[in-house]
Short mmCIF file of N, CA, C and O in Angstrom, two decimals:
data_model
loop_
_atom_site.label_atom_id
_atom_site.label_comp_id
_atom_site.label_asym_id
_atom_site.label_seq_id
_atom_site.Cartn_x
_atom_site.Cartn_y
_atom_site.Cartn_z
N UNK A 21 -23.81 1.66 18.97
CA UNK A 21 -23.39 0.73 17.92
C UNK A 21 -22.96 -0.58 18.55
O UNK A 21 -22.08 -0.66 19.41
N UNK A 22 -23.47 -1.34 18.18
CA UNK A 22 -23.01 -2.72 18.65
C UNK A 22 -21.70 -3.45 17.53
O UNK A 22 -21.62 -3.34 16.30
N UNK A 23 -20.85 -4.13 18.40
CA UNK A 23 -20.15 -5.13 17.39
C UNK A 23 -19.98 -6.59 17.64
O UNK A 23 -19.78 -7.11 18.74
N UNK A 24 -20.09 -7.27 16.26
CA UNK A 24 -19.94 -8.61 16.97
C UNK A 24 -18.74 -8.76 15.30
O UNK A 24 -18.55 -8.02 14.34
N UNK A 25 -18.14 -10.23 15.77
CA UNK A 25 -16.83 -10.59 15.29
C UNK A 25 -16.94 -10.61 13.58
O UNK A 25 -17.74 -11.11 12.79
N UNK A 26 -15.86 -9.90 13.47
CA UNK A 26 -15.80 -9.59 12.19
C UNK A 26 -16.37 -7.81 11.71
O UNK A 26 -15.93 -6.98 10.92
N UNK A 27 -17.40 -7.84 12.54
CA UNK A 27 -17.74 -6.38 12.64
C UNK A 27 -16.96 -4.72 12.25
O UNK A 27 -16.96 -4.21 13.37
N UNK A 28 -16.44 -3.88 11.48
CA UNK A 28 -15.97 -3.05 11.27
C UNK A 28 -16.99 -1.45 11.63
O UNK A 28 -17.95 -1.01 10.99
N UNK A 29 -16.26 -0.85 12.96
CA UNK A 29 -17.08 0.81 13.06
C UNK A 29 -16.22 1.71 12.39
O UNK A 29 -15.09 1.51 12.85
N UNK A 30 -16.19 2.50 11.64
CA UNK A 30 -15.23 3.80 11.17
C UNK A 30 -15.91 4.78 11.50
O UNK A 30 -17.13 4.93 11.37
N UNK A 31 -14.97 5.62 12.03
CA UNK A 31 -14.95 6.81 12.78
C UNK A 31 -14.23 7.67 12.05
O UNK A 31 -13.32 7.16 11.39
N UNK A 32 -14.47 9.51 11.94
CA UNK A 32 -13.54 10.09 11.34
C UNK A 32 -13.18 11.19 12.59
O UNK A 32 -14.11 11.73 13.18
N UNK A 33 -12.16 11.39 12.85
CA UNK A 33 -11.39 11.36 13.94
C UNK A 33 -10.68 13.10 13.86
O UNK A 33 -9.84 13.26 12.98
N UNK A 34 -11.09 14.55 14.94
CA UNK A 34 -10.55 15.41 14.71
C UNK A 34 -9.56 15.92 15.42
O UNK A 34 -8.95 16.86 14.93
N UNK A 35 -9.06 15.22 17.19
CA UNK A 35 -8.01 15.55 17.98
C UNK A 35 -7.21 14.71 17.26
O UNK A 35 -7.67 13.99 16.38
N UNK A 36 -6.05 14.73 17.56
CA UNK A 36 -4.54 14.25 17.91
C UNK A 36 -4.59 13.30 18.62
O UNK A 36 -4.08 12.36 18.02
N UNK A 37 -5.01 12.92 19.86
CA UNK A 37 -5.06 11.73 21.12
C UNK A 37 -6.80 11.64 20.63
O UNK A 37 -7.77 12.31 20.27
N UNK A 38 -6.23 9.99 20.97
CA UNK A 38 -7.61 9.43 21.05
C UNK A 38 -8.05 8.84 22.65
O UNK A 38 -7.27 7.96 23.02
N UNK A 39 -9.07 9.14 23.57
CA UNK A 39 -9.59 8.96 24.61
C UNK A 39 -10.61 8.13 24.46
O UNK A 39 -11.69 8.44 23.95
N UNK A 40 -10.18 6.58 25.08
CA UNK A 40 -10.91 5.60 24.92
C UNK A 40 -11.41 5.13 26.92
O UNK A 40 -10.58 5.17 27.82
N UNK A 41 -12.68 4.80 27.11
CA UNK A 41 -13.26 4.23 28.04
C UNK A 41 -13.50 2.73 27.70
O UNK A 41 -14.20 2.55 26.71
N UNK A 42 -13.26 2.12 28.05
CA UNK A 42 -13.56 0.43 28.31
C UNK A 42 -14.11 0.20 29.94
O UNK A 42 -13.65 0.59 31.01
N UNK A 43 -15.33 -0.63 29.59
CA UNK A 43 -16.16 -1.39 31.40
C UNK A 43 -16.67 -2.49 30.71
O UNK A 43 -16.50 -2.78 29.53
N UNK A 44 -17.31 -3.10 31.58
CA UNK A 44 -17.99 -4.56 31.28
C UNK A 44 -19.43 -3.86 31.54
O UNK A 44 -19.78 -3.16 32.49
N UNK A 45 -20.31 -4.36 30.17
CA UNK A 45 -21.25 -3.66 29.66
C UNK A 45 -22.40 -3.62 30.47
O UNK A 45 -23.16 -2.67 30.64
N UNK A 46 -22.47 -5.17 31.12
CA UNK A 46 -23.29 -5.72 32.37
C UNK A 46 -23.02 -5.92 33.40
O UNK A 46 -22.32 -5.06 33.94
N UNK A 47 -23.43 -7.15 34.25
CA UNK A 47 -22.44 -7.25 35.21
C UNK A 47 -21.03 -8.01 35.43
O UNK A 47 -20.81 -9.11 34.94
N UNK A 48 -20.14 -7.32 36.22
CA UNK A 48 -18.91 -8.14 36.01
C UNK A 48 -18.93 -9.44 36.34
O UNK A 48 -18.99 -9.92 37.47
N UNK A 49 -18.86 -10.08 35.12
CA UNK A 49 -18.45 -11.57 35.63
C UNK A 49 -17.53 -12.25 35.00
O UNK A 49 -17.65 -13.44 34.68
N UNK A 50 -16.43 -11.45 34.73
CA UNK A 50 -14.75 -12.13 34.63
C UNK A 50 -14.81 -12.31 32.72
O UNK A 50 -14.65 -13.39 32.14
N UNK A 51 -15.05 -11.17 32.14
CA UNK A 51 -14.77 -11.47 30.90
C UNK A 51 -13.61 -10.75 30.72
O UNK A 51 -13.41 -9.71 31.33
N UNK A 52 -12.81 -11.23 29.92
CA UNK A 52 -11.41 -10.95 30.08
C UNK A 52 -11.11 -10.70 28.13
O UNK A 52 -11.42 -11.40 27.16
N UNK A 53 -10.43 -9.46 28.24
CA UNK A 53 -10.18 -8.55 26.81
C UNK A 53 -8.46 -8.70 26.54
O UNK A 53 -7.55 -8.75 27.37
N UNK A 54 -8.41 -8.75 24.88
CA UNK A 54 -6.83 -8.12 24.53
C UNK A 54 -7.60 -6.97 23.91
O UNK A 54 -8.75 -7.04 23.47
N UNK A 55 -6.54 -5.49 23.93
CA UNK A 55 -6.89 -4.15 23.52
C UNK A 55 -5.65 -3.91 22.42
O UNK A 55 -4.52 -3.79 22.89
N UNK A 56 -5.81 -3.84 20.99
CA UNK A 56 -4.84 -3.52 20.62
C UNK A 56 -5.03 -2.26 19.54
O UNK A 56 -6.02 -2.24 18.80
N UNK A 57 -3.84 -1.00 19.50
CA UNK A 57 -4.23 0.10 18.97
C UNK A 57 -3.16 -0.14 17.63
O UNK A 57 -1.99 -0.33 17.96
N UNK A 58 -3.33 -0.15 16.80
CA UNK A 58 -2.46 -0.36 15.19
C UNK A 58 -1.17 -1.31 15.58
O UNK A 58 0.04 -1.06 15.50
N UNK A 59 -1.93 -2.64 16.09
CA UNK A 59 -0.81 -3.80 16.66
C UNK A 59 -0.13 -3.62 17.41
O UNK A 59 0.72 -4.50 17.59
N UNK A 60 -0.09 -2.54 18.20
CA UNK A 60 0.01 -2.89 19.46
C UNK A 60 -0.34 -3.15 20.84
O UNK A 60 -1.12 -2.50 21.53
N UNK A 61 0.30 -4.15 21.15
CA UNK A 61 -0.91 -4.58 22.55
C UNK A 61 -1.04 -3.29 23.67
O UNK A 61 -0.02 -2.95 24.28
N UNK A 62 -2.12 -2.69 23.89
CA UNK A 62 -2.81 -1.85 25.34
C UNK A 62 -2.84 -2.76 26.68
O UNK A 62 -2.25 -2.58 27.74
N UNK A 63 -3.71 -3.77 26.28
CA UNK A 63 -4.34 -4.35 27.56
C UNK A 63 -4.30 -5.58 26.91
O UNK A 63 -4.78 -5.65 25.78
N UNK A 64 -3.62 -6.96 27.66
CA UNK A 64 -2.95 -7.99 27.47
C UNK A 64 -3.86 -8.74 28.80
O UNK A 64 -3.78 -8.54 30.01
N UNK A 65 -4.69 -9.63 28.06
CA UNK A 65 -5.38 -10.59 29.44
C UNK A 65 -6.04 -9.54 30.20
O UNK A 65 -5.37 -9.47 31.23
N UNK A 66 -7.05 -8.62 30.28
CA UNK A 66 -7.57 -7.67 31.04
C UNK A 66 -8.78 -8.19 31.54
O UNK A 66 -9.50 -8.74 30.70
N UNK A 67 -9.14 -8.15 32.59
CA UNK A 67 -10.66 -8.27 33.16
C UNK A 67 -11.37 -7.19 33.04
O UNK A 67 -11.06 -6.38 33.92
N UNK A 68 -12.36 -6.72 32.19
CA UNK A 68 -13.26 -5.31 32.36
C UNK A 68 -13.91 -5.67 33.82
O UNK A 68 -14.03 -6.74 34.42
N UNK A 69 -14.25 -4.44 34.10
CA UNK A 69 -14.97 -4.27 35.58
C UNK A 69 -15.87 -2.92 35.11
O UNK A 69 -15.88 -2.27 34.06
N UNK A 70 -16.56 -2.81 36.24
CA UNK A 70 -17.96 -2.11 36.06
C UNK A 70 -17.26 -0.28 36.39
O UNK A 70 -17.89 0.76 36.22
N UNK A 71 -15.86 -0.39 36.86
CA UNK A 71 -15.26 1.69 36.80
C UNK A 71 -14.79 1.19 35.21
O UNK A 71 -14.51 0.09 34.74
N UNK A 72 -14.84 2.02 34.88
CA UNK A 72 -14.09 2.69 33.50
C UNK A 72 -12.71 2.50 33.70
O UNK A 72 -12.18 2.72 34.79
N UNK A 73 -11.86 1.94 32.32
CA UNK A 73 -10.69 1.72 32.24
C UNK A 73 -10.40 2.84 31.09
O UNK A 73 -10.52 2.48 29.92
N UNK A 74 -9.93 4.46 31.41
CA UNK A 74 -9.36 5.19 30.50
C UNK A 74 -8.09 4.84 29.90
O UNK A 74 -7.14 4.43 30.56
N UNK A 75 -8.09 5.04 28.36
CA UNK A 75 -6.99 4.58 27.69
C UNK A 75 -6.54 6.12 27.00
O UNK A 75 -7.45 6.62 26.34
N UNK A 76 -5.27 6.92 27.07
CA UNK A 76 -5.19 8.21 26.21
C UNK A 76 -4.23 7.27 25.15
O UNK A 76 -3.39 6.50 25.61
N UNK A 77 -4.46 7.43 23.62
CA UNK A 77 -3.34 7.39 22.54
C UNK A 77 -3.11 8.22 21.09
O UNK A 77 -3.72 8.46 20.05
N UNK A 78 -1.70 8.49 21.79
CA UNK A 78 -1.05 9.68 20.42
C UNK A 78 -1.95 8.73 19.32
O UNK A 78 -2.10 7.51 19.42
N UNK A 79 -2.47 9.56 18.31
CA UNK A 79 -3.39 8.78 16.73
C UNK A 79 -1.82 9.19 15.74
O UNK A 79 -0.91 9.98 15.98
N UNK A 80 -2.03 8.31 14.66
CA UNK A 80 -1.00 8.62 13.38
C UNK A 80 -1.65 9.10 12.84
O UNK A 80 -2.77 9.09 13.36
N UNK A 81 -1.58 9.84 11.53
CA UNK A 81 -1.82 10.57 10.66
C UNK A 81 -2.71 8.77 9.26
O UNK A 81 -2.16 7.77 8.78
N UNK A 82 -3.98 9.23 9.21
CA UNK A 82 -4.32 8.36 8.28
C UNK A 82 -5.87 7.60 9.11
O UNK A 82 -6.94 8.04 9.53
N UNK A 83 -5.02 5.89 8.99
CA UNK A 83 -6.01 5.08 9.59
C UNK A 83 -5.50 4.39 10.64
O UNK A 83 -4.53 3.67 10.40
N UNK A 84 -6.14 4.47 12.34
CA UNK A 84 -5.88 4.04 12.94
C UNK A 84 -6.67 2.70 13.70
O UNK A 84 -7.60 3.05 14.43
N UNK A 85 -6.42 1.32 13.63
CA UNK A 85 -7.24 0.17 14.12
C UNK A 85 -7.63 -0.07 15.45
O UNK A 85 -6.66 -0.36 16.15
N UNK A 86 -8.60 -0.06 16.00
CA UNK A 86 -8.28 -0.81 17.32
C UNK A 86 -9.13 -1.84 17.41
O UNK A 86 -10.28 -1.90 16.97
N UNK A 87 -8.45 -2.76 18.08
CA UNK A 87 -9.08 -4.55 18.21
C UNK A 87 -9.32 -4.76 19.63
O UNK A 87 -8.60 -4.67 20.62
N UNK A 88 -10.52 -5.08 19.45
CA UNK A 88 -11.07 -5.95 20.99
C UNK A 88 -10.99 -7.34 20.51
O UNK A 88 -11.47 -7.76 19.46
N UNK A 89 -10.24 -8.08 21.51
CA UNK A 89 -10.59 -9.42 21.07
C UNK A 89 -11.15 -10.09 22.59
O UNK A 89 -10.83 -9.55 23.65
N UNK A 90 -12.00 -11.29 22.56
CA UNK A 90 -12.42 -11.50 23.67
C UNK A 90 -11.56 -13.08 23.79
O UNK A 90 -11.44 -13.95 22.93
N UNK A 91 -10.96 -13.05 25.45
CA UNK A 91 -10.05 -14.10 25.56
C UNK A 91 -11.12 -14.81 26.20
O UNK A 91 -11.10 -15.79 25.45
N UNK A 92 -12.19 -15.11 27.14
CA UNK A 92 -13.10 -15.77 27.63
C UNK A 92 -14.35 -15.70 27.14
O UNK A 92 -14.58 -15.37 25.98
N UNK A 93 -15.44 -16.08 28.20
CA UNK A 93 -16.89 -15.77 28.02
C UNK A 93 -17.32 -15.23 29.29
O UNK A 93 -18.27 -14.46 29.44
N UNK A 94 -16.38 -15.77 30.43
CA UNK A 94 -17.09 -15.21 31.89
C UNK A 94 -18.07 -15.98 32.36
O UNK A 94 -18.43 -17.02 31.80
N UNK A 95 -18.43 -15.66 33.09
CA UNK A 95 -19.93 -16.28 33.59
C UNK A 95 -21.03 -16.18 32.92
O UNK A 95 -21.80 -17.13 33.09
N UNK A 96 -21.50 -15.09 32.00
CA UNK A 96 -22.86 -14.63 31.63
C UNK A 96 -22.11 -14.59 30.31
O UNK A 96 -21.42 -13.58 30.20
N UNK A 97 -22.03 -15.82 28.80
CA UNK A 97 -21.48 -14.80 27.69
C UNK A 97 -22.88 -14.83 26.85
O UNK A 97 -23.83 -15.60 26.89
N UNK A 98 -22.59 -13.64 26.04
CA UNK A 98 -21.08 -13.50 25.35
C UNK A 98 -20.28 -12.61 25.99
O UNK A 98 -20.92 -12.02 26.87
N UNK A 99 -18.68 -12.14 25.87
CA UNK A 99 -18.09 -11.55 26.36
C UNK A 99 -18.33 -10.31 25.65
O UNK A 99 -18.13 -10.17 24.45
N UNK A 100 -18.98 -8.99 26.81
CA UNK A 100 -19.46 -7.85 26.38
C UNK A 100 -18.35 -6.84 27.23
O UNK A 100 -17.96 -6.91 28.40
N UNK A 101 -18.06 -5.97 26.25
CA UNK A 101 -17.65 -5.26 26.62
C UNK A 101 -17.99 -3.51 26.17
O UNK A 101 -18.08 -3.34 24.96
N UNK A 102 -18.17 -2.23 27.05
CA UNK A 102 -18.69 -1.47 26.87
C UNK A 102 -17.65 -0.66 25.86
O UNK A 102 -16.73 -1.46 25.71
N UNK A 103 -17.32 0.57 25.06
CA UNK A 103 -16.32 1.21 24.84
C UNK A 103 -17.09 2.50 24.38
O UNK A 103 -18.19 2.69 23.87
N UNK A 104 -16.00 3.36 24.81
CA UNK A 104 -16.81 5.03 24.96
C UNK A 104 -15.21 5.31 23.91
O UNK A 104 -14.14 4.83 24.30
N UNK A 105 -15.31 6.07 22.69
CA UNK A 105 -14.27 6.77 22.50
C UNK A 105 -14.82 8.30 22.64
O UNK A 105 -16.02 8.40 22.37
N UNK A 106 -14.28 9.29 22.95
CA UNK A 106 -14.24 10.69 22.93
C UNK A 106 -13.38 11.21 22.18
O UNK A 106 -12.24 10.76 22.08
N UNK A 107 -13.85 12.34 21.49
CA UNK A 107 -13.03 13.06 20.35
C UNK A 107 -13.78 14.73 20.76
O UNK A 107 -14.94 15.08 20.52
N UNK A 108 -12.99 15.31 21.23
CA UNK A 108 -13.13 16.69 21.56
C UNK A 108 -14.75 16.71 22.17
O UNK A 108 -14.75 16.01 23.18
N UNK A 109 -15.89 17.17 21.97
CA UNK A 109 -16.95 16.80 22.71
C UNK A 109 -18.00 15.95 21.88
O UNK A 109 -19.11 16.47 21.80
N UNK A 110 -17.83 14.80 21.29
CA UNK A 110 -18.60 13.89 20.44
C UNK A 110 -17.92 12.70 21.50
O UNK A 110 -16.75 12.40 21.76
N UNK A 111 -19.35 12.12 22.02
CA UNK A 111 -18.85 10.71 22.38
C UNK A 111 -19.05 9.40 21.38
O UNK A 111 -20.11 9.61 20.79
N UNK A 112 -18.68 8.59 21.11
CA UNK A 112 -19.27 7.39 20.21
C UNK A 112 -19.45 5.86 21.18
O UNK A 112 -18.62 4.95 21.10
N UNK A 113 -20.53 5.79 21.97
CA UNK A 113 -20.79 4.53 22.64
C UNK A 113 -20.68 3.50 21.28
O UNK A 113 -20.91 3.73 20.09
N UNK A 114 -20.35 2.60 21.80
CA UNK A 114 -19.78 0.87 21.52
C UNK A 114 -19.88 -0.04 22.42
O UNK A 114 -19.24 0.00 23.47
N UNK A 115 -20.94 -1.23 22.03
CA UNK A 115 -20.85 -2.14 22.90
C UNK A 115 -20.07 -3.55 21.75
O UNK A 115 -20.29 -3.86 20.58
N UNK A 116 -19.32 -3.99 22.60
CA UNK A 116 -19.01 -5.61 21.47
C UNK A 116 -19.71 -6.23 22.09
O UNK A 116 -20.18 -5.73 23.11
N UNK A 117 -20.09 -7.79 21.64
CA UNK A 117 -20.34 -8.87 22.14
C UNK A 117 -19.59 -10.12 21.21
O UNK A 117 -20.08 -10.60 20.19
N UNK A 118 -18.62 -10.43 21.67
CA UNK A 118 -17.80 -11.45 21.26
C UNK A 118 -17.66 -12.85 21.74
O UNK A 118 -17.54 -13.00 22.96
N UNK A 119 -17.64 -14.27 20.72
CA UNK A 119 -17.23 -15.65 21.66
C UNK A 119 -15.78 -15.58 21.22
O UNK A 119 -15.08 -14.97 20.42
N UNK A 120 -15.68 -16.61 22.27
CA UNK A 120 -14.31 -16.60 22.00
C UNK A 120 -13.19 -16.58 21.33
O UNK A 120 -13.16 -17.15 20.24
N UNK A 121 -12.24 -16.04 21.73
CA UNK A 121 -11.32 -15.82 20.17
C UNK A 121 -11.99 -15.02 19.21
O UNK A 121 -11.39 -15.02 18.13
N UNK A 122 -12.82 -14.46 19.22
CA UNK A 122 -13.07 -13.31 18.11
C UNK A 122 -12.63 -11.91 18.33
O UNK A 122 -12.22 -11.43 19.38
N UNK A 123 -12.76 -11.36 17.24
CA UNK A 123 -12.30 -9.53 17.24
C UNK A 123 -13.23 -9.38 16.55
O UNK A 123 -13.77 -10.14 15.73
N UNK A 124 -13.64 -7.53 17.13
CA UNK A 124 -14.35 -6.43 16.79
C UNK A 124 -13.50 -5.53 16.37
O UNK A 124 -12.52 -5.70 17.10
N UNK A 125 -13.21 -4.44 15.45
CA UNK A 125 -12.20 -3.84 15.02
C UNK A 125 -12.91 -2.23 15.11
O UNK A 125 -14.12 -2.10 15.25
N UNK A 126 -12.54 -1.78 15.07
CA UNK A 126 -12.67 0.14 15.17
C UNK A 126 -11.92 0.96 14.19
O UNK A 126 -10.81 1.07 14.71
N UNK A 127 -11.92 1.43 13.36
CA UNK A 127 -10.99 2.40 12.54
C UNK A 127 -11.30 3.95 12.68
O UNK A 127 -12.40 4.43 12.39
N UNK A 128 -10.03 4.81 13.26
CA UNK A 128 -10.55 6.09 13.36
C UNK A 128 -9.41 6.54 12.09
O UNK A 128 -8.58 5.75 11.65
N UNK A 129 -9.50 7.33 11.83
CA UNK A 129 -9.50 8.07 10.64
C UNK A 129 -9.08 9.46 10.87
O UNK A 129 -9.73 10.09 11.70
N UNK A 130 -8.18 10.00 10.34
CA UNK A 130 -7.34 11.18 11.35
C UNK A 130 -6.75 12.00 9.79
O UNK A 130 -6.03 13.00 9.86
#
């Protein structure tokens, strides 16, 4: 699934913790992410890189958001970033491609 700004994925969601992967989709060339899970900031000014950045988070009961927003473009944009969530053995690949200052949003559903 691809996202670009403004973009909404919903997910319906059956663990408790949600297991998120974030990399830079191509090659690294300094695109830099905010990660935020139901407003709160994860990853503040982050550079993706080409290892995997695992994220574990307790989910609430309902609807839970998460926002990529892209703070640069990097060298090569748009600013892409890869995202793997895992939910017991279902993976859901996600790529964004964002300019600047935009968000891609995620809703898992619990």
């Amino acid at each position: 699934k691809q996202l670009k700004d403004g973009d909404d994925f919903v997910v319906k969601w059956d663990a408790d913790d949600l297991k998120l992967f974030i990399w830079d989709a191509n090659e690294e060339d300094g695109d830099r992410i905010q990660l935020k899970i139901n407003e709160k900031i994860i990853l503040y000014d982050y550079f993706t890189k080409r290892k995997r950045k695992k994220i574990k988070y307790k989910l609430q009961e309902g609807e839970n958001t998460i926002e990529i927003t892209a703070l640069n473009l990097g060298s090569s944009p748009p600013n892409t970033s890869r995202i793997e969530l895992v939910d017991s053995k279902i993976k859901y690949p996600i790529i964004s491609q964002l300019e600047i200052g935009k968000t891609a949003i995620i809703k898992v559903i619990k």
